[in-house]
Short mmCIF file of C-alpha atoms and ligand atoms in Angstrom, two decimals:
data_model
loop_
_atom_site.label_atom_id
_atom_site.label_comp_id
_atom_site.label_asym_id
_atom_site.label_seq_id
_atom_site.Cartn_x
_atom_site.Cartn_y
_atom_site.Cartn_z
CA MET A 1 -61.80 15.48 26.86
CA THR A 2 -60.36 17.98 24.32
CA ASN A 3 -56.86 17.12 23.13
CA ASP A 4 -55.23 20.45 22.42
CA HIS A 5 -52.08 18.69 23.75
CA HIS A 6 -51.70 17.38 20.23
CA SER A 7 -52.33 20.58 18.30
CA PRO A 8 -49.96 20.64 15.34
CA ASP A 9 -47.23 22.70 17.13
CA ALA A 10 -47.22 20.39 20.19
CA HIS A 11 -46.34 17.52 17.86
CA ALA A 12 -44.33 19.46 15.28
CA GLY A 13 -42.37 17.35 12.82
CA ALA A 14 -44.09 14.13 13.88
CA MET A 15 -42.95 11.13 11.85
CA LYS A 16 -45.15 8.22 10.66
CA LEU A 17 -44.64 4.88 12.42
CA TYR A 18 -46.54 3.00 9.74
CA GLY A 19 -46.41 2.52 5.97
CA PRO A 20 -43.82 0.95 3.59
CA ARG A 21 -40.82 2.92 4.93
CA PHE A 22 -41.39 1.62 8.47
CA HIS A 23 -42.05 -1.96 7.40
CA GLN A 24 -39.23 -2.28 4.87
CA ASP A 25 -36.46 -0.35 6.65
CA PRO A 26 -37.27 0.25 10.33
CA ALA A 27 -33.56 0.57 11.26
CA GLY A 28 -33.07 3.35 8.67
CA LEU A 29 -36.20 5.14 9.91
CA TYR A 30 -35.01 4.95 13.55
CA ARG A 31 -31.63 6.46 12.52
CA GLU A 32 -33.39 9.39 10.81
CA MET A 33 -35.74 9.83 13.78
CA ARG A 34 -32.77 9.93 16.19
CA GLN A 35 -30.97 12.55 14.04
CA ARG A 36 -34.06 14.78 13.82
CA HIS A 37 -35.59 14.41 17.29
CA GLY A 38 -33.16 12.65 19.64
CA PRO A 39 -34.13 9.78 22.03
CA VAL A 40 -37.88 10.59 22.25
CA VAL A 41 -39.69 11.13 18.95
CA PRO A 42 -43.09 12.67 18.15
CA ILE A 43 -44.81 10.09 15.95
CA LEU A 44 -48.07 9.43 14.17
CA LEU A 45 -49.55 5.97 14.45
CA GLU A 46 -51.86 4.58 11.78
CA GLY A 47 -54.70 7.05 11.14
CA ASP A 48 -52.30 9.83 12.18
CA ILE A 49 -52.91 9.31 15.88
CA PRO A 50 -50.22 11.21 17.84
CA ALA A 51 -47.93 9.46 20.31
CA TRP A 52 -44.28 9.42 21.41
CA LEU A 53 -41.74 6.74 20.40
CA VAL A 54 -38.99 6.15 22.96
CA ILE A 55 -35.84 5.10 21.07
CA GLY A 56 -33.13 6.13 23.56
CA TYR A 57 -31.82 3.12 25.57
CA ARG A 58 -31.56 5.12 28.84
CA GLU A 59 -34.86 6.91 28.30
CA LEU A 60 -36.59 3.57 27.67
CA ARG A 61 -35.08 2.08 30.88
CA HIS A 62 -36.33 5.17 32.72
CA VAL A 63 -39.88 4.78 31.37
CA VAL A 64 -40.24 1.05 32.13
CA SER A 65 -38.67 1.49 35.59
CA ASN A 66 -41.09 4.29 36.62
CA ALA A 67 -44.60 2.83 36.62
CA ARG A 68 -45.88 5.69 38.81
CA LEU A 69 -45.02 8.22 36.08
CA PHE A 70 -45.64 6.02 33.03
CA GLY A 71 -48.60 3.71 33.70
CA ARG A 72 -49.91 0.67 31.86
CA ASP A 73 -53.62 1.55 32.17
CA SER A 74 -54.66 2.84 28.71
CA ARG A 75 -57.91 4.37 30.00
CA ARG A 76 -55.95 7.52 30.87
CA TRP A 77 -55.08 8.15 27.17
CA ASN A 78 -55.94 11.73 26.17
CA ALA A 79 -56.63 10.88 22.53
CA TRP A 80 -59.48 8.36 22.85
CA ASP A 81 -61.82 10.87 21.19
CA ARG A 82 -59.70 10.53 18.02
CA ILE A 83 -59.75 6.71 17.89
CA PRO A 84 -62.28 5.26 15.40
CA PRO A 85 -64.05 2.02 16.41
CA ASP A 86 -62.30 0.13 13.58
CA TRP A 87 -58.79 1.44 14.38
CA PRO A 88 -56.37 -1.33 13.41
CA LEU A 89 -54.35 -1.05 16.66
CA LEU A 90 -57.40 -1.05 18.97
CA ALA A 91 -56.81 -4.64 20.18
CA PHE A 92 -53.43 -3.59 21.62
CA VAL A 93 -54.74 -0.59 23.58
CA SER A 94 -58.36 -1.18 24.54
CA TYR A 95 -58.50 -1.77 28.28
CA GLN A 96 -59.00 -5.38 29.43
CA PRO A 97 -59.26 -6.45 33.10
CA SER A 98 -56.10 -8.61 32.62
CA MET A 99 -52.68 -8.44 34.32
CA LEU A 100 -51.46 -6.54 31.25
CA PHE A 101 -53.37 -3.32 32.10
CA THR A 102 -53.43 -3.54 35.89
CA GLU A 103 -51.03 -1.48 38.01
CA GLY A 104 -49.51 -1.39 41.51
CA ALA A 105 -50.45 -4.00 44.13
CA ASP A 106 -53.12 -5.61 41.94
CA HIS A 107 -50.59 -6.13 39.14
CA GLN A 108 -47.97 -7.48 41.54
CA ARG A 109 -50.49 -10.00 42.91
CA ARG A 110 -51.42 -11.30 39.45
CA ALA A 111 -48.00 -11.12 37.75
CA GLY A 112 -46.46 -12.70 40.85
CA ALA A 113 -48.79 -15.70 40.62
CA ILE A 114 -48.04 -16.19 36.91
CA SER A 115 -44.31 -15.92 37.55
CA ASP A 116 -44.43 -18.42 40.45
CA ALA A 117 -46.44 -20.89 38.37
CA LEU A 118 -43.98 -20.60 35.45
CA ALA A 119 -41.00 -20.90 37.81
CA ALA A 120 -42.15 -24.40 38.84
CA VAL A 121 -41.85 -25.69 35.27
CA ASP A 122 -39.24 -28.49 35.14
CA GLN A 123 -36.83 -27.12 32.53
CA PHE A 124 -35.34 -30.57 31.72
CA GLU A 125 -38.80 -32.02 31.11
CA LEU A 126 -39.60 -28.88 29.09
CA ARG A 127 -36.56 -29.43 26.86
CA SER A 128 -37.59 -33.01 26.05
CA GLN A 129 -41.20 -31.85 25.49
CA CYS A 130 -39.80 -29.31 23.01
CA GLU A 131 -37.78 -32.04 21.24
CA ARG A 132 -40.86 -34.26 20.92
CA THR A 133 -42.96 -31.37 19.59
CA ALA A 134 -40.26 -30.30 17.11
CA ASP A 135 -39.87 -33.89 15.84
CA ARG A 136 -43.63 -34.24 15.43
CA LEU A 137 -43.85 -31.01 13.41
CA ILE A 138 -40.87 -32.00 11.20
CA ASP A 139 -42.30 -35.50 10.68
CA ALA A 140 -45.28 -33.81 8.99
CA PHE A 141 -43.18 -32.27 6.18
CA THR A 142 -39.81 -34.08 6.13
CA GLY A 143 -40.93 -36.48 3.37
CA SER A 144 -41.80 -33.65 0.94
CA GLY A 145 -38.33 -32.07 0.76
CA LYS A 146 -39.81 -28.58 1.14
CA ALA A 147 -41.67 -26.49 3.70
CA ASP A 148 -42.62 -23.00 4.87
CA LEU A 149 -40.84 -22.96 8.22
CA MET A 150 -43.00 -20.11 9.55
CA ALA A 151 -46.40 -21.73 8.92
CA HIS A 152 -45.38 -25.38 9.43
CA TYR A 153 -42.84 -25.03 12.25
CA ALA A 154 -42.09 -21.70 13.95
CA HIS A 155 -45.73 -20.64 14.50
CA PRO A 156 -47.21 -23.92 15.85
CA MET A 157 -44.18 -24.79 18.04
CA PRO A 158 -44.42 -22.29 20.99
CA LEU A 159 -48.12 -22.66 21.70
CA LEU A 160 -48.07 -26.47 21.43
CA VAL A 161 -45.41 -26.42 24.15
CA VAL A 162 -47.07 -23.72 26.30
CA ALA A 163 -50.39 -25.61 26.08
CA THR A 164 -48.73 -28.63 27.72
CA ILE A 165 -47.19 -26.36 30.39
CA PHE A 166 -50.75 -25.23 31.14
CA GLY A 167 -51.85 -28.87 31.49
CA LEU A 168 -53.76 -29.24 28.22
CA SER A 169 -53.65 -32.71 26.62
CA ASP A 170 -51.66 -33.30 23.40
CA ALA A 171 -55.04 -34.03 21.73
CA ASP A 172 -56.56 -30.64 22.68
CA ALA A 173 -53.45 -28.52 22.12
CA PRO A 174 -53.66 -28.27 18.27
CA HIS A 175 -57.26 -26.90 18.46
CA LEU A 176 -56.11 -24.24 20.92
CA VAL A 177 -53.22 -23.33 18.57
CA GLU A 178 -55.71 -22.83 15.71
CA ASP A 179 -58.07 -20.70 17.80
CA VAL A 180 -55.32 -18.52 19.29
CA SER A 181 -53.80 -17.91 15.84
CA ALA A 182 -57.23 -17.07 14.39
CA SER A 183 -57.95 -14.64 17.24
CA LEU A 184 -54.47 -13.01 16.96
CA ASN A 185 -54.72 -12.60 13.17
CA GLY A 186 -57.94 -10.58 13.52
CA GLY A 187 -60.48 -10.33 10.68
CA GLU A 188 -63.47 -12.62 10.12
CA GLY A 189 -64.14 -15.19 12.87
CA ALA A 190 -61.50 -13.68 15.19
CA MET A 191 -64.02 -12.89 17.94
CA GLU A 192 -65.60 -16.38 17.78
CA ALA A 193 -62.09 -17.91 17.90
CA PHE A 194 -61.30 -15.79 20.98
CA GLN A 195 -64.50 -17.01 22.67
CA ARG A 196 -63.45 -20.61 21.97
CA VAL A 197 -60.08 -19.88 23.61
CA GLN A 198 -61.87 -18.50 26.69
CA ALA A 199 -64.13 -21.59 26.81
CA THR A 200 -61.11 -23.92 26.52
CA MET A 201 -59.41 -22.12 29.44
CA GLN A 202 -62.59 -22.32 31.53
CA ARG A 203 -62.98 -26.06 30.87
CA LEU A 204 -59.31 -26.60 31.70
CA LEU A 205 -59.63 -24.76 35.04
CA VAL A 206 -62.71 -26.79 35.97
CA ALA A 207 -60.93 -30.04 35.10
CA LYS A 208 -57.81 -29.07 37.08
CA GLY A 209 -59.97 -27.97 40.00
CA GLU A 210 -61.41 -31.50 40.10
CA ARG A 211 -58.12 -33.35 39.37
CA PRO A 212 -55.02 -31.21 39.99
CA GLY A 213 -51.79 -32.23 38.23
CA PRO A 214 -48.11 -31.13 37.87
CA ASP A 215 -49.08 -28.21 35.65
CA MET A 216 -49.40 -24.42 35.63
CA CYS A 217 -53.21 -24.27 35.91
CA SER A 218 -53.27 -26.49 38.99
CA ARG A 219 -50.50 -24.41 40.59
CA LEU A 220 -52.39 -21.17 39.87
CA LEU A 221 -55.63 -22.55 41.33
CA ALA A 222 -53.72 -23.38 44.55
CA HIS A 223 -51.72 -20.12 44.63
CA PRO A 224 -52.13 -17.91 47.75
CA ALA A 225 -52.94 -14.93 45.48
CA LYS A 226 -56.39 -16.52 45.17
CA LEU A 227 -57.04 -15.29 41.61
CA THR A 228 -60.71 -15.40 40.60
CA GLU A 229 -61.80 -17.58 37.64
CA ASP A 230 -62.16 -14.45 35.46
CA GLU A 231 -58.68 -13.24 36.43
CA LEU A 232 -57.21 -16.70 35.74
CA ILE A 233 -58.82 -16.94 32.30
CA GLN A 234 -57.68 -13.41 31.35
CA ASP A 235 -54.11 -13.93 32.59
CA LEU A 236 -53.69 -17.39 31.08
CA ILE A 237 -54.73 -15.95 27.71
CA VAL A 238 -52.30 -13.02 28.14
CA THR A 239 -49.50 -15.47 28.98
CA MET A 240 -50.26 -17.62 25.93
CA THR A 241 -50.54 -14.75 23.47
CA ALA A 242 -47.56 -12.83 24.94
CA GLY A 243 -45.36 -15.88 24.36
CA GLN A 244 -46.74 -17.01 21.01
CA ASP A 245 -45.83 -14.62 18.20
CA THR A 246 -42.72 -13.44 20.03
CA THR A 247 -41.21 -16.91 20.38
CA ALA A 248 -42.35 -17.95 16.88
CA ASN A 249 -40.61 -14.91 15.38
CA TRP A 250 -37.51 -15.54 17.47
CA ILE A 251 -37.30 -19.02 15.86
CA GLY A 252 -38.04 -17.64 12.38
CA ASN A 253 -35.64 -14.67 12.58
CA THR A 254 -32.87 -16.95 13.88
CA LEU A 255 -33.35 -19.54 11.11
CA ARG A 256 -33.36 -16.70 8.57
CA LEU A 257 -30.05 -15.39 9.97
CA MET A 258 -28.45 -18.87 9.96
CA LEU A 259 -29.67 -19.61 6.43
CA THR A 260 -28.58 -16.27 4.94
CA ASP A 261 -25.47 -15.14 6.86
CA GLU A 262 -22.07 -16.64 5.92
CA ARG A 263 -20.87 -16.40 9.52
CA PHE A 264 -23.29 -19.18 10.42
CA ALA A 265 -23.03 -21.15 7.20
CA VAL A 266 -20.37 -23.51 8.54
CA THR A 267 -22.54 -24.35 11.52
CA LEU A 268 -24.80 -26.39 9.29
CA SER A 269 -22.05 -28.95 9.08
CA GLY A 270 -20.71 -28.24 12.59
CA GLY A 271 -18.57 -25.08 12.47
CA ARG A 272 -17.84 -21.66 13.84
CA ARG A 273 -20.91 -19.94 15.20
CA SER A 274 -23.60 -21.59 17.30
CA ALA A 275 -27.39 -21.42 17.36
CA GLY A 276 -27.03 -19.74 20.76
CA GLN A 277 -25.00 -16.90 19.23
CA ALA A 278 -27.54 -16.52 16.41
CA LEU A 279 -30.42 -16.41 18.90
CA ASN A 280 -28.70 -13.69 20.94
CA GLU A 281 -27.75 -11.67 17.86
CA VAL A 282 -31.41 -11.69 16.77
CA LEU A 283 -32.52 -10.29 20.14
CA TRP A 284 -30.21 -7.31 19.47
CA GLU A 285 -30.63 -6.84 15.70
CA ASP A 286 -34.14 -8.13 14.88
CA PRO A 287 -35.95 -8.57 18.23
CA PRO A 288 -39.25 -10.45 17.67
CA GLY A 289 -41.15 -7.76 19.63
CA GLN A 290 -39.78 -4.61 17.93
CA SER A 291 -41.96 -2.13 19.81
CA THR A 292 -44.88 -2.24 22.21
CA ILE A 293 -47.74 0.19 22.79
CA GLY A 294 -47.06 0.95 25.60
CA ARG A 295 -47.34 3.36 28.48
CA TRP A 296 -49.51 6.39 29.28
CA ALA A 297 -48.14 9.39 31.16
CA VAL A 298 -49.71 9.74 34.61
CA GLN A 299 -48.83 13.46 34.85
CA ASP A 300 -47.09 16.19 32.85
CA THR A 301 -43.34 15.50 32.69
CA HIS A 302 -40.24 15.78 30.50
CA LEU A 303 -38.38 12.97 28.77
CA GLY A 304 -35.43 13.12 26.40
CA GLY A 305 -35.92 16.87 25.92
CA GLN A 306 -39.61 16.48 25.06
CA ARG A 307 -42.57 17.81 27.02
CA ILE A 308 -44.88 14.87 27.78
CA ARG A 309 -48.45 15.71 28.84
CA ALA A 310 -50.61 13.71 31.23
CA GLY A 311 -52.44 11.05 29.19
CA ASP A 312 -49.95 11.05 26.31
CA ALA A 313 -49.21 7.61 24.83
CA LEU A 314 -45.64 6.31 24.69
CA VAL A 315 -44.59 3.50 22.35
CA LEU A 316 -41.61 1.50 23.66
CA GLY A 317 -39.05 1.30 20.82
CA LEU A 318 -37.34 -1.95 21.90
CA ALA A 319 -35.49 -2.57 18.62
CA ALA A 320 -34.58 1.11 18.21
CA ALA A 321 -33.19 1.31 21.77
CA ASN A 322 -31.03 -1.74 21.06
CA ALA A 323 -29.43 0.27 18.23
CA ASP A 324 -28.85 3.42 20.33
CA PRO A 325 -25.28 4.62 19.51
CA GLN A 326 -24.94 5.54 23.21
CA VAL A 327 -24.89 1.80 24.01
CA ARG A 328 -23.86 0.42 20.59
CA PRO A 329 -20.99 2.70 19.30
CA ASP A 330 -19.66 1.83 15.82
CA SER A 331 -16.60 0.26 17.41
CA TYR A 332 -18.97 -2.13 19.20
CA GLY A 333 -17.60 -5.72 18.99
CA GLY A 334 -20.89 -7.55 18.26
CA SER A 335 -23.56 -9.06 20.49
CA ALA A 336 -21.84 -12.31 21.51
CA GLY A 337 -22.30 -12.84 25.26
CA ASN A 338 -24.00 -9.48 25.79
CA HIS A 339 -27.57 -9.85 27.07
CA ALA A 340 -28.24 -6.19 27.94
CA HIS A 341 -30.66 -5.80 25.01
CA MET A 342 -34.25 -4.61 25.60
CA ALA A 343 -35.93 -7.47 23.71
CA PHE A 344 -37.71 -8.73 26.86
CA GLY A 345 -38.52 -5.29 28.16
CA HIS A 346 -37.77 -4.45 31.78
CA GLY A 347 -39.41 -3.37 35.04
CA GLU A 348 -42.83 -4.16 36.55
CA HIS A 349 -44.47 -5.03 33.23
CA GLY A 350 -41.36 -6.54 31.64
CA CYS A 351 -41.44 -10.19 30.46
CA PRO A 352 -41.97 -12.00 33.77
CA HIS A 353 -39.27 -14.35 35.10
CA PRO A 354 -38.73 -17.13 33.96
CA ALA A 355 -40.65 -16.58 30.69
CA PRO A 356 -37.48 -15.45 28.81
CA GLU A 357 -35.71 -18.69 29.87
CA ILE A 358 -38.73 -20.76 28.77
CA ALA A 359 -38.76 -18.93 25.44
CA GLU A 360 -35.02 -19.63 25.07
CA ILE A 361 -35.49 -23.37 25.66
CA ILE A 362 -38.36 -23.50 23.10
CA ALA A 363 -36.50 -21.46 20.47
CA HIS A 364 -33.05 -23.01 20.98
CA THR A 365 -34.42 -26.57 20.83
CA ALA A 366 -36.56 -25.75 17.76
CA VAL A 367 -33.52 -24.40 15.87
CA GLU A 368 -31.17 -27.22 16.89
CA VAL A 369 -33.62 -30.07 16.18
CA LEU A 370 -34.41 -28.63 12.74
CA LEU A 371 -30.72 -28.26 11.77
CA ASP A 372 -30.07 -31.74 13.16
CA ARG A 373 -32.93 -33.40 11.23
CA LEU A 374 -32.45 -31.41 7.96
CA PRO A 375 -28.65 -30.87 7.73
CA ASP A 376 -28.75 -29.63 4.11
CA VAL A 377 -31.73 -27.29 4.52
CA MET A 378 -31.51 -24.14 2.40
CA LEU A 379 -33.72 -21.23 1.37
CA SER A 380 -35.75 -21.98 -1.77
CA VAL A 381 -35.92 -18.26 -2.65
CA PRO A 382 -33.25 -15.52 -2.77
CA ALA A 383 -32.69 -13.97 0.70
CA ASP A 384 -33.90 -10.56 -0.48
CA ALA A 385 -37.19 -12.11 -1.62
CA LEU A 386 -38.14 -12.81 2.03
CA VAL A 387 -40.98 -10.52 3.20
CA TRP A 388 -41.37 -9.04 6.71
CA ARG A 389 -44.92 -9.01 8.10
CA THR A 390 -46.49 -5.54 8.37
CA SER A 391 -46.88 -5.10 12.12
CA LEU A 392 -46.25 -2.25 14.57
CA GLN A 393 -45.24 -4.58 17.41
CA MET A 394 -43.87 -7.73 15.79
CA ARG A 395 -40.75 -8.23 13.67
CA GLY A 396 -41.27 -11.49 11.82
CA LEU A 397 -41.37 -13.08 8.38
CA SER A 398 -44.62 -13.76 6.54
CA SER A 399 -43.06 -17.03 5.29
CA LEU A 400 -39.68 -18.87 5.23
CA PRO A 401 -39.70 -21.25 2.25
CA VAL A 402 -36.94 -23.90 2.32
CA GLU A 403 -35.91 -27.10 0.56
CA PHE A 404 -33.86 -30.10 1.76
CA THR A 405 -33.19 -33.78 1.06
CA PRO A 406 -36.38 -35.61 2.09
CA GLY A 407 -35.82 -37.22 5.50
CA TYR A 408 -37.38 -40.01 7.56
CA VAL A 409 -40.11 -39.89 10.20
CA VAL A 410 -38.80 -40.38 13.76
CA GLY A 411 -42.26 -40.50 15.41
CA GLY A 412 -41.03 -38.62 18.51
CA VAL A 413 -38.36 -41.31 19.20
CA ARG A 414 -34.79 -39.77 19.40
C1 LIG B 501 -38.89 -14.33 22.34
C2 LIG B 501 -39.85 -14.50 23.19
C3 LIG B 501 -40.42 -13.35 24.02
C4 LIG B 501 -40.21 -12.01 23.93
C5 LIG B 501 -39.29 -11.27 22.97
C6 LIG B 501 -41.02 -11.38 24.96
C7 LIG B 501 -41.04 -10.00 25.17
C8 LIG B 501 -41.85 -9.40 26.13
C9 LIG B 501 -41.86 -7.97 26.40
C10 LIG B 501 -41.02 -6.93 25.68
C11 LIG B 501 -42.77 -7.74 27.37
C12 LIG B 501 -43.07 -6.40 28.06
C13 LIG B 501 -44.00 -5.56 27.33
C14 LIG B 501 -44.18 -4.21 28.05
O1 LIG B 501 -43.32 -3.80 28.80
O2 LIG B 501 -45.22 -3.60 27.78
C15 LIG B 501 -43.36 -9.02 27.70
C16 LIG B 501 -44.36 -9.18 28.60
C17 LIG B 501 -44.88 -10.42 28.91
N1 LIG B 501 -44.43 -11.65 28.48
FE1 LIG B 501 -42.94 -12.02 27.20
N2 LIG B 501 -41.71 -12.34 25.65
C18 LIG B 501 -41.37 -13.56 25.11
C19 LIG B 501 -41.79 -14.79 25.49
C20 LIG B 501 -42.72 -14.99 26.49
C21 LIG B 501 -43.18 -16.29 26.92
C22 LIG B 501 -42.70 -17.64 26.36
C23 LIG B 501 -44.12 -16.07 27.88
C24 LIG B 501 -44.93 -17.07 28.69
C25 LIG B 501 -44.65 -18.34 28.81
C26 LIG B 501 -44.24 -14.62 28.05
C27 LIG B 501 -45.10 -14.00 28.92
C28 LIG B 501 -45.21 -12.62 29.07
C29 LIG B 501 -46.21 -11.96 29.92
C30 LIG B 501 -47.27 -12.67 30.78
C31 LIG B 501 -46.02 -10.58 29.80
C32 LIG B 501 -46.85 -9.44 30.47
C33 LIG B 501 -46.15 -8.99 31.70
C34 LIG B 501 -46.93 -7.90 32.45
O3 LIG B 501 -47.58 -7.05 31.83
O4 LIG B 501 -46.84 -7.94 33.67
N3 LIG B 501 -43.37 -14.00 27.19
N4 LIG B 501 -42.75 -10.03 26.95
#
């Protein structure tokens, strides 16, 4: 397939969505993009691969609400002939037979089953599971008086909890956390780690087939959608990985805000602004999933004044849309109580109900238990020394070093 769609004039003035400018000051870059191109921006992804970035709030809602015009199946991309086999973003776009890339009735069948199985999670039991997990993680470093809250707390927390939702034993969950992290981080051993994750899911499904329990895997095996074993393994892995880095970064970005912003300072000793307000502000200002790649145009169309060709790739600018002056004018009174952000996406492929609620319980409990157990916790480096990870999709810290008065081990007993 030739791709004259992306001859230089078709993508005139395209701006790079990679490199130091994007990673150090994405908000500034989005402002410049909006001034120069409006709500839909011609961009170059790493390796100067052309695509569109949707940064207008209304335009983004339009894209994610029109799956017939903007599909999720990446095989229709008209630039595959330009993608090298070692392209760093390949893992996000190469077609997999999982719920993520399916469309229409097949997607509804699979996403519906996942949503039903998540909806049966007892949210009170989940909250106490989160407390136990948080206490166990804090017990491991409380005696030292210092920690990296990303590596030792925010990253292991979500998957340890989701593993128990799936029905995995507390003994097996840490191995799964290691393998999923190794497969998500890419590089050496990533493929072997991914194969171990698949094998763990297969073993779990066999075990739950023999002895069903009050868990997600057993519910999926009994679900009328009758997902095949391959479909179940693919979709369980998608559910785990979709919830992992996002929830971990939500915890990390919220702790960063509460440890660096005066408005929350008093909270540490019981004051003005709550963890709930910090969590919501992060979803507006520093959403853990800042953009996602994405959607592929099913036919030629127009969007935000741009001509979109069949097969063109669209990157969903979730963080940029949250900052759209059309919905956030300067006189805007802050995010408190407003949940109309795009952090969880929207539409057919949006974060499936009740995953956002589950993420909120994990993140809220993680923040509250940490502030409760380490009341004098503070950053051990200047706030401007904190480094954001270089990632197209994720907005998260590479580390969050803190210090505090050494505490006592509670051993999961509150
Ligand atoms: C802060 C936490 C989270 C954020 C910000 C988040 C955000 C998102 C977004 C933006 C999408 C849509 C992507 C698109 O439209 O292409 C998505 C999809 C998804 N999320 Fe979440 N998510 C979070 C937590 C979770 C959790 C905890 C789970 C599972 C327990 C989960 C499961 C999923 C699944 C399965 C999809 C794919 C839906 C589909 O393609 O049909 N997410 N999430």
